[in-house]
mmCIF file of C-alpha atoms in Angstrom:
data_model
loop_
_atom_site.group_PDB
_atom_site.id
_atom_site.type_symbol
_atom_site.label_atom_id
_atom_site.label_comp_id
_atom_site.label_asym_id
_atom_site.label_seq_id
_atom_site.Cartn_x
_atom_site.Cartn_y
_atom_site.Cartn_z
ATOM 1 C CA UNK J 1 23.282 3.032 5.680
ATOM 2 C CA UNK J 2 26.916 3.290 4.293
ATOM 3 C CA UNK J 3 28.593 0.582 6.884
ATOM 4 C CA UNK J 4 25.653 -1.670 6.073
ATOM 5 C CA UNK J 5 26.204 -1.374 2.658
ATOM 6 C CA UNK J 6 29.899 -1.552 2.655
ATOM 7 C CA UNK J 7 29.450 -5.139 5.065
ATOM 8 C CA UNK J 8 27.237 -6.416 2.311
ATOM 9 C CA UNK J 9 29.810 -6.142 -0.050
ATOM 10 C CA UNK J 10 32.899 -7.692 1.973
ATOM 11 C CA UNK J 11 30.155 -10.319 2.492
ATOM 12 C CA UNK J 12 29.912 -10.912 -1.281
ATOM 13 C CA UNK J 13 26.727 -9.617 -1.901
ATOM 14 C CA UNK J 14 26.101 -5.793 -4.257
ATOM 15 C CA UNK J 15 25.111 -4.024 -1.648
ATOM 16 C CA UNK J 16 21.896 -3.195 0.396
ATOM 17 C CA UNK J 17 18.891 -1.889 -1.446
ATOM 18 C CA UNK J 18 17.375 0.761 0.272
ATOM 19 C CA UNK J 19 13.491 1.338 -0.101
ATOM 20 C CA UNK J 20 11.894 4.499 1.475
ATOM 21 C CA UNK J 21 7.594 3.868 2.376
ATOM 22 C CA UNK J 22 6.947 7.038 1.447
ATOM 23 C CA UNK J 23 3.716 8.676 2.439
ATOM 24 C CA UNK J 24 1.853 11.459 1.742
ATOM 25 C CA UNK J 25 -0.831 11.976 4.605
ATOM 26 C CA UNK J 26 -0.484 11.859 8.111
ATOM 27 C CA UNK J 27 -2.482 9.239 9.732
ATOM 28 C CA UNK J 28 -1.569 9.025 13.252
ATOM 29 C CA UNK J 29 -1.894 11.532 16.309
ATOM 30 C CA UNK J 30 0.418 13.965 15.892
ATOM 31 C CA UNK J 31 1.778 12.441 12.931
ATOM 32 C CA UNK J 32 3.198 15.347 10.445
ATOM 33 C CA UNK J 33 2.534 14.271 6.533
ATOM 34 C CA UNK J 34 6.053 14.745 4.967
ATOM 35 C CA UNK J 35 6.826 18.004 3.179
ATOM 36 C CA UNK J 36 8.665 16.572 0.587
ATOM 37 C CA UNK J 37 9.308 12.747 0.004
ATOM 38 C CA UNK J 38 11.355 13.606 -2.924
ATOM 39 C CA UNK J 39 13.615 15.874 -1.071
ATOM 40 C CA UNK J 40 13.875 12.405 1.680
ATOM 41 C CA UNK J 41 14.368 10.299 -1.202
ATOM 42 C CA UNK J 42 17.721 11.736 -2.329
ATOM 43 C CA UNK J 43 18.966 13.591 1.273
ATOM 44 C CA UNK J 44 18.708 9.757 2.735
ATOM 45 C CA UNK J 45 19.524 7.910 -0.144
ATOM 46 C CA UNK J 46 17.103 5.426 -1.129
ATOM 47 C CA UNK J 47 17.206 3.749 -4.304
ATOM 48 C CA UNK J 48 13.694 3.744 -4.497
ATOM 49 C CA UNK J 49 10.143 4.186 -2.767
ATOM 50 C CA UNK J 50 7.106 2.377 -2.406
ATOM 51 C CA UNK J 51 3.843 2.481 -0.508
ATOM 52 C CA UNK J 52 2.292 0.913 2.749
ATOM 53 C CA UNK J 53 -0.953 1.402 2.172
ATOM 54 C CA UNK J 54 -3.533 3.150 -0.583
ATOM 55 C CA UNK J 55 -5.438 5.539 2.106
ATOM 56 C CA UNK J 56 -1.569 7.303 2.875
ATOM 57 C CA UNK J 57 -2.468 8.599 -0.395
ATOM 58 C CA UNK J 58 -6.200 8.783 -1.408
ATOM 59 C CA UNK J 59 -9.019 10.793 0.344
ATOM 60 C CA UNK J 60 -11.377 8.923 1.403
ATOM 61 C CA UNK J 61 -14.689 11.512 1.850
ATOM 62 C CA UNK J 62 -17.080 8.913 3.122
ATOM 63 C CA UNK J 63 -17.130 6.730 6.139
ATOM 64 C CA UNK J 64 -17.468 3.800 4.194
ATOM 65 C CA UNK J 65 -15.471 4.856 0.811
ATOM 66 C CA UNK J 66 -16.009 3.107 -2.212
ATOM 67 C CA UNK J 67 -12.721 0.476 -2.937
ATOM 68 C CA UNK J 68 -12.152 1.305 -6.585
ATOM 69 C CA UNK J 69 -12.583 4.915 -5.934
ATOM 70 C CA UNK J 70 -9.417 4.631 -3.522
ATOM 71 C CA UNK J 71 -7.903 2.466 -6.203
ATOM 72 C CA UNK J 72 -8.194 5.275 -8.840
ATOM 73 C CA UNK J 73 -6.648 8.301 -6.849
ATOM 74 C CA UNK J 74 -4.168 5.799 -5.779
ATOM 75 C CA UNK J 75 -2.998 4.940 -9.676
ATOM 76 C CA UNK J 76 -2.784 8.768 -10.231
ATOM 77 C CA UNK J 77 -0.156 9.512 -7.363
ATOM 78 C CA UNK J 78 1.420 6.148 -8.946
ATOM 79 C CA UNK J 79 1.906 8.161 -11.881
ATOM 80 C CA UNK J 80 2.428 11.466 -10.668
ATOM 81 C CA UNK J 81 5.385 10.005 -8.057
ATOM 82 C CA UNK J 82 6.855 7.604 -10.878
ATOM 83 C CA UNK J 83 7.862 11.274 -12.655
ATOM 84 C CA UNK J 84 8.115 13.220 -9.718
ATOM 85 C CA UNK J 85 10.280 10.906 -7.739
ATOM 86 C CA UNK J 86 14.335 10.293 -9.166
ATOM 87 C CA UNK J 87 14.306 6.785 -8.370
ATOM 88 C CA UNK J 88 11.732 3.835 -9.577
ATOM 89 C CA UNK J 89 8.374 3.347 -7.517
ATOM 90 C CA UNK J 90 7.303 -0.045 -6.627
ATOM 91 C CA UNK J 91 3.152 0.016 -6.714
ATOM 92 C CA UNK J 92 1.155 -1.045 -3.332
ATOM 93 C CA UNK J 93 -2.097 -2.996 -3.860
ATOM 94 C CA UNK J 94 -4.077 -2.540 -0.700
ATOM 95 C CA UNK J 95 -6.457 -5.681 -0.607
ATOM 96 C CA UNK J 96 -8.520 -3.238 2.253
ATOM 97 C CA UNK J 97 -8.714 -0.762 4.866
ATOM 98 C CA UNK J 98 -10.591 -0.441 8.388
ATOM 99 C CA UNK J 99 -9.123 0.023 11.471
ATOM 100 C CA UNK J 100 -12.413 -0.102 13.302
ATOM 101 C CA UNK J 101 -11.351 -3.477 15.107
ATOM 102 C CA UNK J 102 -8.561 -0.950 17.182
ATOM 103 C CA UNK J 103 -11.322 1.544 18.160
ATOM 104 C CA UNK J 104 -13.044 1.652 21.545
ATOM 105 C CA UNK J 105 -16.231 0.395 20.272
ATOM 106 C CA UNK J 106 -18.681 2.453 23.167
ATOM 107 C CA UNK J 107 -17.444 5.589 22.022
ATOM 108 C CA UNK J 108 -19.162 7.318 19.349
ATOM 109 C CA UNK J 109 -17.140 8.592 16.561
ATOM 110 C CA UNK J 110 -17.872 10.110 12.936
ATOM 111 C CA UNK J 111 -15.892 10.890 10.301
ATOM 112 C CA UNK J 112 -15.058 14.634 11.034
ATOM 113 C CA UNK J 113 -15.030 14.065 14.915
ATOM 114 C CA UNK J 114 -11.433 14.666 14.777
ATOM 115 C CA UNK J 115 -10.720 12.041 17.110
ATOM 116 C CA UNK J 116 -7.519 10.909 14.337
ATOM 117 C CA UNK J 117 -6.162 7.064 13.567
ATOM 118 C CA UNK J 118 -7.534 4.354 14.255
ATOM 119 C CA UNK J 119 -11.424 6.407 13.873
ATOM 120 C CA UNK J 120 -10.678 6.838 9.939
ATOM 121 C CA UNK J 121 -12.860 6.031 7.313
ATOM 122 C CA UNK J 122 -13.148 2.587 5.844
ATOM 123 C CA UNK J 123 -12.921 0.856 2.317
ATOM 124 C CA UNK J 124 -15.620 -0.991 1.783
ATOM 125 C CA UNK J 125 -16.923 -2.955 -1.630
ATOM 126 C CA UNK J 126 -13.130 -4.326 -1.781
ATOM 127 C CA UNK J 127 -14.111 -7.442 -2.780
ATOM 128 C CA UNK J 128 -11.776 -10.532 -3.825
ATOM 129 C CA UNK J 129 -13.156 -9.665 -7.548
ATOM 130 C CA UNK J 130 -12.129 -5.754 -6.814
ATOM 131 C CA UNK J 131 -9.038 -7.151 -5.450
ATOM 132 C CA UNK J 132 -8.045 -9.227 -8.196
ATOM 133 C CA UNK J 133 -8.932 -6.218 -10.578
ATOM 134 C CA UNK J 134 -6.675 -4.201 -8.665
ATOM 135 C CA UNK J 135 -3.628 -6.785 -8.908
ATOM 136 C CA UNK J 136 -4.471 -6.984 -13.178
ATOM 137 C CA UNK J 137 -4.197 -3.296 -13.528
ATOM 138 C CA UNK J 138 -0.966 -3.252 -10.922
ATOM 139 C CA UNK J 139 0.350 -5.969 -13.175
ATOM 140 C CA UNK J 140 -0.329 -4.584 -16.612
ATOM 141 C CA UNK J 141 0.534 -1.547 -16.269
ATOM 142 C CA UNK J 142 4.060 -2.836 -14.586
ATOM 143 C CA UNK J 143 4.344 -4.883 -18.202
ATOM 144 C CA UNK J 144 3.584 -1.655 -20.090
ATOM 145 C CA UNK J 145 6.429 -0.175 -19.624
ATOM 146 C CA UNK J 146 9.439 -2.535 -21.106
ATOM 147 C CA UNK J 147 12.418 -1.093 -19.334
ATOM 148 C CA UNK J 148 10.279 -0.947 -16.107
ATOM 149 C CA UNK J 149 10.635 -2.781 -12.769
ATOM 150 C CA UNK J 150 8.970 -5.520 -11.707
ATOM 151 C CA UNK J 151 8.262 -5.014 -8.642
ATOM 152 C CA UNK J 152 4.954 -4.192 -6.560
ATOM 153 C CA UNK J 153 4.177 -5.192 -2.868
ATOM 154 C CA UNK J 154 0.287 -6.084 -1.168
ATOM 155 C CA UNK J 155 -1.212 -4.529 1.544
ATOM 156 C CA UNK J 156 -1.278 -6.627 3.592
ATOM 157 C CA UNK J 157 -0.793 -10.352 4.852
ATOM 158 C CA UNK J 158 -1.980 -10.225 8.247
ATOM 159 C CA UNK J 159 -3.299 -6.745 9.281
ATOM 160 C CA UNK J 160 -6.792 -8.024 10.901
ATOM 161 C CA UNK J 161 -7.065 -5.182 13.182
ATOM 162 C CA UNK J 162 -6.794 -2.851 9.963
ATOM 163 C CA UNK J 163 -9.089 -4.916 7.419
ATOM 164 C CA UNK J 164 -6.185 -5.403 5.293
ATOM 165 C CA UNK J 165 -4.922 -9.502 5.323
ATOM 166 C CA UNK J 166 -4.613 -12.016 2.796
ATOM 167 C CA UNK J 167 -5.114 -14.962 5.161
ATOM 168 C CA UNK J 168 -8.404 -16.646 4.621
ATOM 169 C CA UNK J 169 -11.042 -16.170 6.759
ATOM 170 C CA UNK J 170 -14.991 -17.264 7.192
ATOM 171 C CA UNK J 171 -16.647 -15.012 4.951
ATOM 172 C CA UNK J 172 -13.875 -15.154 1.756
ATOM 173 C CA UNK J 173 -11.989 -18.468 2.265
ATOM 174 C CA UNK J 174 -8.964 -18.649 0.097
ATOM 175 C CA UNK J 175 -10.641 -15.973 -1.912
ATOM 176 C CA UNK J 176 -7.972 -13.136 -1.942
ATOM 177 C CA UNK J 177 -4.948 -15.550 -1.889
ATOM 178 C CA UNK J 178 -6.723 -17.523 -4.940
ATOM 179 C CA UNK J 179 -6.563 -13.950 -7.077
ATOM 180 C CA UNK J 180 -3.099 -13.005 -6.360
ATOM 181 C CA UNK J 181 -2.635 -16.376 -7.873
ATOM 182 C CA UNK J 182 -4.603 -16.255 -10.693
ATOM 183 C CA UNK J 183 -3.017 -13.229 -11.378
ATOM 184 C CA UNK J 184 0.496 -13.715 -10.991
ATOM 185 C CA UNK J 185 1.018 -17.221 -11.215
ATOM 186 C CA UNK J 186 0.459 -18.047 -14.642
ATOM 187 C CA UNK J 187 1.635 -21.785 -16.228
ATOM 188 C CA UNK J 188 4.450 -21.319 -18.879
ATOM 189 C CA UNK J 189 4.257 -24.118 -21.656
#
């Protein structure tokens, strides 16, 4: 991290900003949740953290699990982690979750069969309007706080095989693209 930094300077630049995903379940095989993202956060050095993905950090108790119910455990770690953590937190809006499409499809699988990522429980209801809700929240709560960052990142642009993409499709169109732009991309006069 240090050399890259230090060639981003000779280069002309301030430096390399270095952003930690930080997550706080384990998702695949094997996978060990991190003790202590914190403790990463400043042993590593990262300037700040963000997330990949709303289900690293909600429970989701039903096979299909309601969208906004994700959405509201997800806004609580936002502001548990924004104190917790000693550098600034850049909010993830997941537009979805379902990793179904990466499952073998003959084998039978439930929610507590253990059988680990990609058999995990879906979001369902998340809707382009759910979606878009999301994003105002995300945003106004980012504007809330005057000497805050703004910064957030989406989940995701092209994750088919995960239910998470922004790319239209047959069933939504331009749908989900349409609200991040009705959202964000307001016309100044």
């Amino acid at each position: 991290m240090k050399k890259l930094n230090e060639k981003a300077i000779k280069a002309g630049l301030k430096g390399v900003h270095w952003n930690l995903v930080a997550w706080g379940r384990a998702i695949l095989p094997g996978q060990d949740a991190p003790a202590n993202n914190e403790e990463l956060l400043e042993l590593l050095g990262f300037d700040s953290a963000t997330s990949y993905v709303w289900i690293h950090h909600a429970h989701l108790p039903d096979v299909e699990t309601d969208y906004n119910m994700a959405r509201d455990q997800y806004m609580n770690h936002w502001e548990r982690v924004k104190e917790e953590y000693s550098v600034p937190y850049y909010p993830n809006v997941t537009m979805g979750w379902d990793s179904s499409p990466r499952t073998n499809q003959e084998k039978e699988w439930s929610s507590t069969s253990g059988y680990g990522y990609p058999y995990t429980n879906i979001l369902s209801n998340n809707t382009p309007a759910n979606f878009k809700a999301a994003l105002q929240m995300t945003k106004d709560k980012l504007l809330a706080d005057p000497a805050g960052m703004r910064i957030m990142n989406i989940n995701c642009w092209n994750e088919w095989t995960e239910g998470s993409y922004l790319e239209p499709d047959i069933k939504n169109g331009m749908e989900y693209l349409e609200a991040v732009k009705e959202v964000f991309c307001t016309t100044i006069k």
